[in-house]
Coordinates of C-alpha atoms in Angstrom, one line a residue:
M85 CA -99.1 -69.3 8.5
N86 CA -99.9 -66.7 10.9
K87 CA -102.7 -67.9 13.2
K88 CA -104.3 -65.3 15.3
P89 CA -105.5 -66.5 18.7
V90 CA -108.8 -65.5 20.0
R91 CA -111.1 -63.3 21.1
I92 CA -110.8 -61.9 24.6
I93 CA -108.1 -60.8 26.9
A94 CA -108.1 -63.8 29.2
A95 CA -106.1 -67.0 29.9
V96 CA -105.3 -67.7 26.3
M97 CA -104.3 -64.1 25.3
A98 CA -100.6 -63.7 25.0
C99 CA -98.9 -60.2 24.9
A100 CA -101.0 -57.8 22.9
M101 CA -100.1 -54.7 21.0
L102 CA -101.6 -52.5 18.3
G103 CA -100.3 -50.6 15.3
A104 CA -101.6 -48.2 12.7
C105 CA -101.3 -44.9 10.9
Q106 CA -99.3 -41.8 11.6
K107 CA -102.2 -39.3 11.6
D108 CA -102.0 -36.9 14.6
R109 CA -104.8 -37.9 17.0
G110 CA -104.4 -34.7 19.1
G111 CA -107.8 -33.4 18.0
L112 CA -110.2 -36.4 18.1
I113 CA -113.1 -36.6 15.7
P114 CA -116.4 -36.1 17.6
S115 CA -118.3 -39.2 18.5
H116 CA -120.8 -40.3 15.8
D117 CA -124.5 -40.3 16.9
K118 CA -125.2 -43.3 14.7
I119 CA -122.5 -45.9 15.2
E120 CA -123.5 -47.7 12.1
D121 CA -122.5 -44.6 10.0
A122 CA -119.0 -44.2 11.6
T123 CA -116.1 -44.5 9.2
K124 CA -113.2 -43.9 11.6
V125 CA -112.3 -45.5 15.0
E126 CA -112.0 -42.0 16.5
Q127 CA -115.7 -41.5 15.9
I128 CA -116.6 -44.4 18.2
L129 CA -113.8 -44.1 20.9
D130 CA -116.2 -43.1 23.6
R131 CA -118.2 -46.2 22.9
L132 CA -115.2 -48.6 23.3
N133 CA -115.4 -49.4 27.0
W134 CA -114.6 -53.1 27.1
C135 CA -111.1 -52.7 28.7
N136 CA -112.4 -50.0 31.0
D137 CA -115.2 -52.4 32.2
L138 CA -112.5 -55.0 33.0
D139 CA -110.8 -52.3 35.2
L140 CA -107.4 -53.0 33.8
M141 CA -104.4 -51.0 35.1
V142 CA -102.9 -48.2 33.0
Y143 CA -99.2 -47.2 32.6
S144 CA -99.0 -44.1 30.5
E145 CA -96.2 -41.7 29.4
L146 CA -98.9 -39.5 27.8
D147 CA -100.7 -36.9 29.9
N148 CA -104.4 -36.7 29.9
Y149 CA -104.7 -40.1 28.3
D150 CA -108.3 -40.9 29.3
K151 CA -109.9 -40.0 26.0
Y152 CA -107.6 -42.3 24.1
L153 CA -108.2 -45.5 26.2
G154 CA -110.8 -46.8 23.7
Y155 CA -108.0 -47.7 21.3
F156 CA -107.1 -50.6 23.7
D157 CA -110.4 -52.3 22.8
L158 CA -108.9 -53.2 19.4
L159 CA -106.7 -55.6 21.4
Q160 CA -109.5 -57.8 22.6
T161 CA -109.0 -60.3 19.7
Y162 CA -105.3 -59.9 18.8
D163 CA -101.9 -60.3 20.4
F164 CA -98.3 -59.5 19.5
N165 CA -99.4 -56.3 17.9
Y166 CA -98.9 -52.6 18.7
L167 CA -100.6 -49.4 17.6
L168 CA -98.4 -46.4 16.8
L169 CA -100.3 -43.1 17.1
N170 CA -99.2 -39.5 16.6
I171 CA -100.7 -37.4 19.5
D172 CA -100.0 -33.7 20.1
G173 CA -96.8 -34.0 18.0
G174 CA -95.4 -37.0 19.8
Q175 CA -95.3 -40.7 18.8
Y176 CA -96.8 -43.2 21.2
I177 CA -97.0 -47.0 21.2
F178 CA -100.2 -48.4 22.6
M179 CA -99.8 -52.0 23.8
M180 CA -101.1 -54.4 26.4
Y181 CA -98.4 -55.7 28.8
R182 CA -99.0 -59.3 29.9
F183 CA -97.9 -60.7 33.2
T184 CA -98.0 -64.5 33.7
E185 CA -96.1 -65.6 36.7
T186 CA -97.3 -68.9 37.9
T187 CA -97.1 -68.0 41.6
K188 CA -97.4 -64.2 41.5
Q189 CA -99.9 -61.5 40.7
I190 CA -99.0 -58.0 39.5
D191 CA -99.6 -55.0 41.7
A192 CA -98.1 -52.3 39.5
L193 CA -96.1 -51.7 36.4
K194 CA -93.5 -49.2 37.7
N195 CA -91.4 -48.5 34.7
V196 CA -90.8 -49.4 31.1
S197 CA -87.3 -48.8 29.8
K198 CA -86.5 -48.5 26.1
N199 CA -83.3 -49.5 24.4
Y200 CA -82.7 -48.6 20.7
T201 CA -80.1 -50.7 19.0
G202 CA -79.8 -50.3 15.3
D203 CA -83.1 -51.5 13.8
K204 CA -84.4 -52.8 17.1
L205 CA -86.5 -51.3 19.9
N206 CA -86.2 -53.4 23.1
L207 CA -88.8 -52.9 25.9
F208 CA -88.1 -53.9 29.5
F209 CA -90.8 -53.9 32.1
E210 CA -90.2 -53.3 35.9
T211 CA -93.1 -54.6 37.9
E212 CA -94.2 -55.0 41.5
S213 CA -96.1 -58.2 42.4
H214 CA -97.1 -60.4 45.3
K215 CA -97.2 -64.1 45.8
V216 CA -100.5 -65.8 45.6
S217 CA -101.6 -68.9 47.6
G218 CA -101.3 -72.0 45.5
D219 CA -99.8 -72.4 42.0
R220 CA -101.7 -70.6 39.3
G221 CA -101.0 -73.6 37.0
C222 CA -98.9 -74.1 33.9
F223 CA -101.0 -71.7 31.9
P224 CA -102.1 -69.1 34.5
Q225 CA -104.6 -66.4 33.6
A226 CA -102.6 -63.4 32.6
D227 CA -102.8 -60.0 34.3
H228 CA -102.8 -57.1 31.9
V229 CA -101.7 -53.5 32.0
R230 CA -102.6 -51.0 29.3
C231 CA -99.4 -49.3 28.2
I232 CA -98.9 -46.0 26.4
L233 CA -95.2 -45.5 25.7
K234 CA -93.5 -42.5 24.1
V235 CA -91.0 -43.4 21.4
D236 CA -88.4 -41.4 19.6
D237 CA -89.7 -39.1 16.8
G238 CA -87.6 -41.0 14.3
F239 CA -89.1 -44.4 15.2
D240 CA -90.2 -46.0 11.9
P241 CA -92.3 -49.2 12.3
D242 CA -91.4 -50.3 8.8
K243 CA -87.7 -50.3 9.7
C244 CA -87.6 -51.0 13.4
T245 CA -88.6 -54.3 15.0
V246 CA -90.1 -54.1 18.5
Y247 CA -89.1 -56.6 21.1
A248 CA -90.8 -57.0 24.5
E249 CA -88.9 -58.7 27.3
G250 CA -90.9 -61.5 29.1
Y251 CA -93.3 -62.5 26.2
G252 CA -93.7 -65.9 24.8
A253 CA -93.1 -64.5 21.3
P254 CA -91.0 -61.4 21.9
V255 CA -91.4 -59.8 18.5
I256 CA -94.3 -57.3 18.6
E257 CA -95.8 -56.4 15.2
K258 CA -97.6 -53.4 13.9
Y259 CA -101.4 -53.7 13.9
Q260 CA -102.8 -54.6 10.5
G261 CA -106.5 -54.4 11.2
G262 CA -109.1 -56.6 12.8
V263 CA -112.4 -56.9 14.6
V264 CA -114.0 -54.2 16.8
R265 CA -116.9 -54.8 19.1
V266 CA -119.4 -52.2 20.5
D267 CA -122.5 -53.1 22.6
G268 CA -122.5 -56.7 21.3
K269 CA -122.2 -55.7 17.7
Y270 CA -119.1 -56.3 15.5
G271 CA -117.3 -54.4 12.8
F272 CA -114.0 -54.5 11.0
V273 CA -111.1 -51.9 11.2
D274 CA -108.2 -51.7 8.7
A275 CA -104.6 -50.9 9.4
D276 CA -105.2 -47.2 9.1
L277 CA -108.1 -47.4 11.6
N278 CA -110.8 -46.9 8.9
I279 CA -114.0 -48.8 9.7
K280 CA -114.2 -51.1 6.7
Q281 CA -117.3 -53.0 7.9
P282 CA -119.8 -51.1 10.0
V283 CA -120.3 -52.0 13.6
V284 CA -123.7 -53.6 13.1
H285 CA -123.0 -57.3 12.6
G286 CA -123.9 -60.2 14.8
N287 CA -120.4 -61.6 14.8
I288 CA -117.0 -61.4 13.0
N289 CA -114.5 -64.0 13.8
D290 CA -111.3 -65.7 12.5
F291 CA -112.0 -68.1 9.6
E292 CA -110.2 -71.1 11.0
T293 CA -108.5 -73.1 8.3
D294 CA -105.0 -74.0 7.3
R295 CA -105.7 -73.3 3.6
V296 CA -105.9 -69.5 3.6
D297 CA -104.4 -67.0 6.0
G298 CA -105.9 -63.9 7.7
Y299 CA -109.6 -64.4 6.6
Y300 CA -112.7 -63.8 8.7
W301 CA -116.3 -64.9 8.6
M302 CA -119.1 -62.3 9.3
V303 CA -122.5 -63.5 10.4
D304 CA -125.9 -61.9 10.5
D305 CA -129.3 -63.6 10.9
G306 CA -128.0 -67.1 10.1
T307 CA -126.0 -66.1 6.9
M308 CA -122.4 -65.4 6.6
A309 CA -119.9 -63.6 4.4
L310 CA -116.1 -64.0 4.0
L311 CA -113.7 -61.1 4.6
D312 CA -110.0 -60.9 3.7
H313 CA -107.4 -59.5 6.1
G314 CA -108.2 -56.0 5.1
G315 CA -111.9 -56.3 5.8
N316 CA -112.9 -56.5 2.2
I317 CA -115.7 -58.9 1.2
V318 CA -114.5 -62.0 -0.7
L319 CA -117.8 -63.9 -0.6
S320 CA -121.1 -62.1 -0.1
Q321 CA -123.4 -62.6 2.8
S322 CA -125.3 -65.4 1.2
Y323 CA -124.2 -68.6 2.9
T324 CA -124.9 -70.8 5.9
S325 CA -121.5 -72.5 5.7
I326 CA -118.2 -71.7 4.1
I327 CA -115.2 -74.1 3.8
C328 CA -111.9 -73.2 2.2
I329 CA -110.5 -75.8 -0.2
N330 CA -107.8 -73.4 -1.4
P331 CA -107.6 -69.5 -1.7
D332 CA -109.6 -69.6 -4.9
R333 CA -112.0 -72.5 -4.2
F334 CA -114.7 -72.6 -1.5
L335 CA -117.3 -75.2 -0.6
V336 CA -120.4 -73.3 0.4
T337 CA -123.9 -74.0 1.5
K338 CA -126.9 -71.7 1.0
M339 CA -130.6 -71.7 0.8
D340 CA -132.3 -71.9 -2.6
E341 CA -135.4 -69.9 -3.6
N342 CA -137.6 -72.6 -2.1
G343 CA -135.9 -72.5 1.3
F344 CA -133.9 -75.8 0.8
C345 CA -130.2 -76.2 1.5
T346 CA -127.9 -76.6 -1.4
T347 CA -124.1 -77.1 -1.5
G348 CA -121.7 -76.1 -4.3
I349 CA -118.2 -74.8 -5.0
V350 CA -117.4 -71.2 -5.9
D351 CA -114.2 -69.3 -6.6
S352 CA -113.0 -66.2 -4.8
H353 CA -115.1 -64.1 -7.3
E354 CA -118.2 -66.2 -6.5
N355 CA -118.2 -67.8 -9.9
V356 CA -119.8 -71.3 -9.6
V357 CA -117.1 -73.9 -10.1
C358 CA -119.3 -77.0 -9.3
D359 CA -123.0 -76.8 -9.7
F360 CA -125.0 -76.8 -6.5
I361 CA -126.5 -80.1 -5.2
S362 CA -129.2 -80.8 -2.6
G363 CA -128.0 -80.8 1.0
S364 CA -125.8 -79.0 3.5
V365 CA -122.3 -79.3 4.9
E366 CA -121.4 -77.9 8.3
M367 CA -118.4 -75.6 8.6
Q368 CA -115.2 -77.3 9.7
R369 CA -111.5 -77.0 9.5
I370 CA -109.7 -79.2 7.0
G371 CA -106.2 -80.3 6.7
I372 CA -105.0 -81.7 10.0
Y373 CA -108.6 -82.6 10.9
N374 CA -109.7 -83.9 7.5
A375 CA -106.8 -85.4 5.6
K376 CA -108.8 -86.5 2.6
G377 CA -110.8 -83.3 2.1
Q378 CA -114.2 -85.1 2.5
Y379 CA -117.3 -83.7 4.1
I380 CA -120.4 -85.1 5.7
L381 CA -123.4 -84.1 3.7
S382 CA -126.9 -83.8 5.2
S383 CA -129.8 -84.1 2.7
G384 CA -133.4 -84.8 3.4
G385 CA -132.8 -85.7 7.0
L386 CA -130.2 -88.3 6.1
K387 CA -126.4 -88.2 5.8
G388 CA -123.6 -89.2 3.5
V389 CA -120.1 -88.1 2.5
I390 CA -118.9 -86.0 -0.5
D391 CA -115.4 -84.9 -1.6
E392 CA -113.9 -81.6 -2.7
D393 CA -115.4 -82.0 -6.2
L394 CA -118.9 -82.9 -4.9
N395 CA -118.4 -86.5 -5.9
V396 CA -120.5 -88.8 -3.6
I397 CA -118.3 -91.1 -1.5
I398 CA -121.1 -92.4 0.7
E399 CA -124.7 -92.0 -0.4
P400 CA -126.8 -89.7 1.9
K401 CA -129.1 -92.5 3.1
Y402 CA -127.9 -93.0 6.7
S403 CA -129.4 -91.7 9.9
E404 CA -125.9 -90.8 11.1
V405 CA -122.3 -90.6 9.8
V406 CA -119.4 -90.2 12.2
E407 CA -115.8 -89.5 11.0
Y408 CA -112.9 -91.2 12.8
C409 CA -109.1 -90.6 12.5
G410 CA -109.6 -87.5 10.4
E411 CA -105.9 -86.6 10.6
S412 CA -104.9 -89.8 8.9
P413 CA -104.9 -90.6 5.1
N414 CA -106.7 -93.8 6.2
M415 CA -109.5 -91.9 8.0
F416 CA -112.8 -93.8 7.9
Y417 CA -116.5 -93.5 8.9
V418 CA -119.1 -95.3 11.0
V419 CA -122.6 -95.1 9.5
E420 CA -125.8 -95.9 11.2
N421 CA -128.8 -97.4 9.4
G422 CA -132.5 -96.8 10.0
I423 CA -132.8 -99.5 12.6
G424 CA -129.9 -98.3 14.8
K425 CA -127.2 -100.7 13.5
C426 CA -123.7 -99.5 12.7
A427 CA -121.0 -100.4 10.2
V428 CA -117.6 -99.1 9.1
V429 CA -117.0 -97.5 5.7
D430 CA -113.6 -96.4 4.5
N431 CA -112.9 -93.1 2.7
T432 CA -113.4 -94.7 -0.7
G433 CA -116.9 -95.7 0.2
E434 CA -116.2 -99.4 0.6
F435 CA -117.8 -101.2 3.6
Q436 CA -115.2 -102.7 5.9
T437 CA -117.8 -104.4 8.2
G438 CA -121.4 -105.4 8.1
F439 CA -124.1 -103.7 10.2
D440 CA -123.0 -105.7 13.2
Y441 CA -122.8 -103.1 15.9
D442 CA -125.2 -101.3 18.2
E443 CA -122.9 -98.4 19.0
W444 CA -120.7 -96.2 16.8
Y445 CA -117.8 -96.6 19.3
D446 CA -117.9 -100.4 19.1
A447 CA -117.8 -100.4 15.3
Y448 CA -114.9 -97.9 15.4
K449 CA -112.9 -99.8 18.1
V450 CA -113.1 -103.2 16.4
Y451 CA -111.9 -101.8 13.0
F452 CA -109.3 -99.5 14.6
D453 CA -107.8 -102.3 16.6
S454 CA -107.9 -104.6 13.6
K455 CA -105.5 -102.2 11.8
G456 CA -103.1 -102.0 14.7
G457 CA -104.4 -98.7 16.1
Y458 CA -101.8 -96.1 16.6
S459 CA -99.1 -98.7 17.2
T460 CA -98.6 -99.0 13.5
D461 CA -98.3 -96.4 10.7
Y462 CA -101.7 -97.2 9.3
F463 CA -103.4 -94.4 11.2
G464 CA -100.4 -92.1 11.2
K465 CA -100.8 -88.5 10.1
G466 CA -100.4 -87.7 6.5
E467 CA -97.6 -85.4 5.3

């Protein structure tokens, strides 16, 4: 699955590019007085100053490019994407060049040459740089240059693959939409640069799971909604926690009419699949971190464990429940009782020790070692 890395142009950001529609941007739509009413990215371009505030360099083959620099803010959460814009009758790729030499820092991007071969566009970057004192490490913070590159009029992003020399993953894909941020508020933009979710939300971020691809959670005032990759609402803004079991099955926590947390299972149309029960489950990734699809349930100040069908594995009557070896099909738990004593319970709910330990770690370590630890297959990862 395509996992989109995160959120800001910094050490973890790989090469970034954008892509979008073919509408001519020569005459920009005037800025919208009320940002919450804007329906097009062009209406808020003069409010998109994040990259400008970072004082990133610019390499441009477009004259008078200043008024278009706001488009680069769409890159702050995405990489390996490009934006193709029609401006004054010409086609331009907007992308973020990434320089990550371990012993050098970039001074200038002097030239970008383009080589068209069949269905490929190859980009080559000529830079000037200087050595820096000391090694910048195995994963140095990247230097970035905002690039506006003119491409042939016949360039078709649906038929031509863009390759960028010097990137960790050289194929650069057309932008398909994503998060936009203005003055600490978040919205969502689709592939055609329409604003699908207004820029008024407290946060919009990747919905991190290996069960569904390209989804986002959107948060306001302690409640969240689920968006698909096009910015459309899948689950309404009603929940304090959302966990994906599969693309048509979600474990959700919400407040009932009396202000108490309840947890249930709904499908992608918000039909209730399993009736809500008392208690809450915190958001978490499942799969490699939760091989059995089990969740720690908090109810009435106590904790237990439930499965993907809301069956109770461990009754919620313990002051603490801690998961161990979650990537293994033999994952287990340490539970703590009301007097501070700990015991091991397996993922079927069976006790494997008595309440013989004063610390979670001690209970875990004795049981873990008794099964051979990672020296045997017992705690190996599931397929």
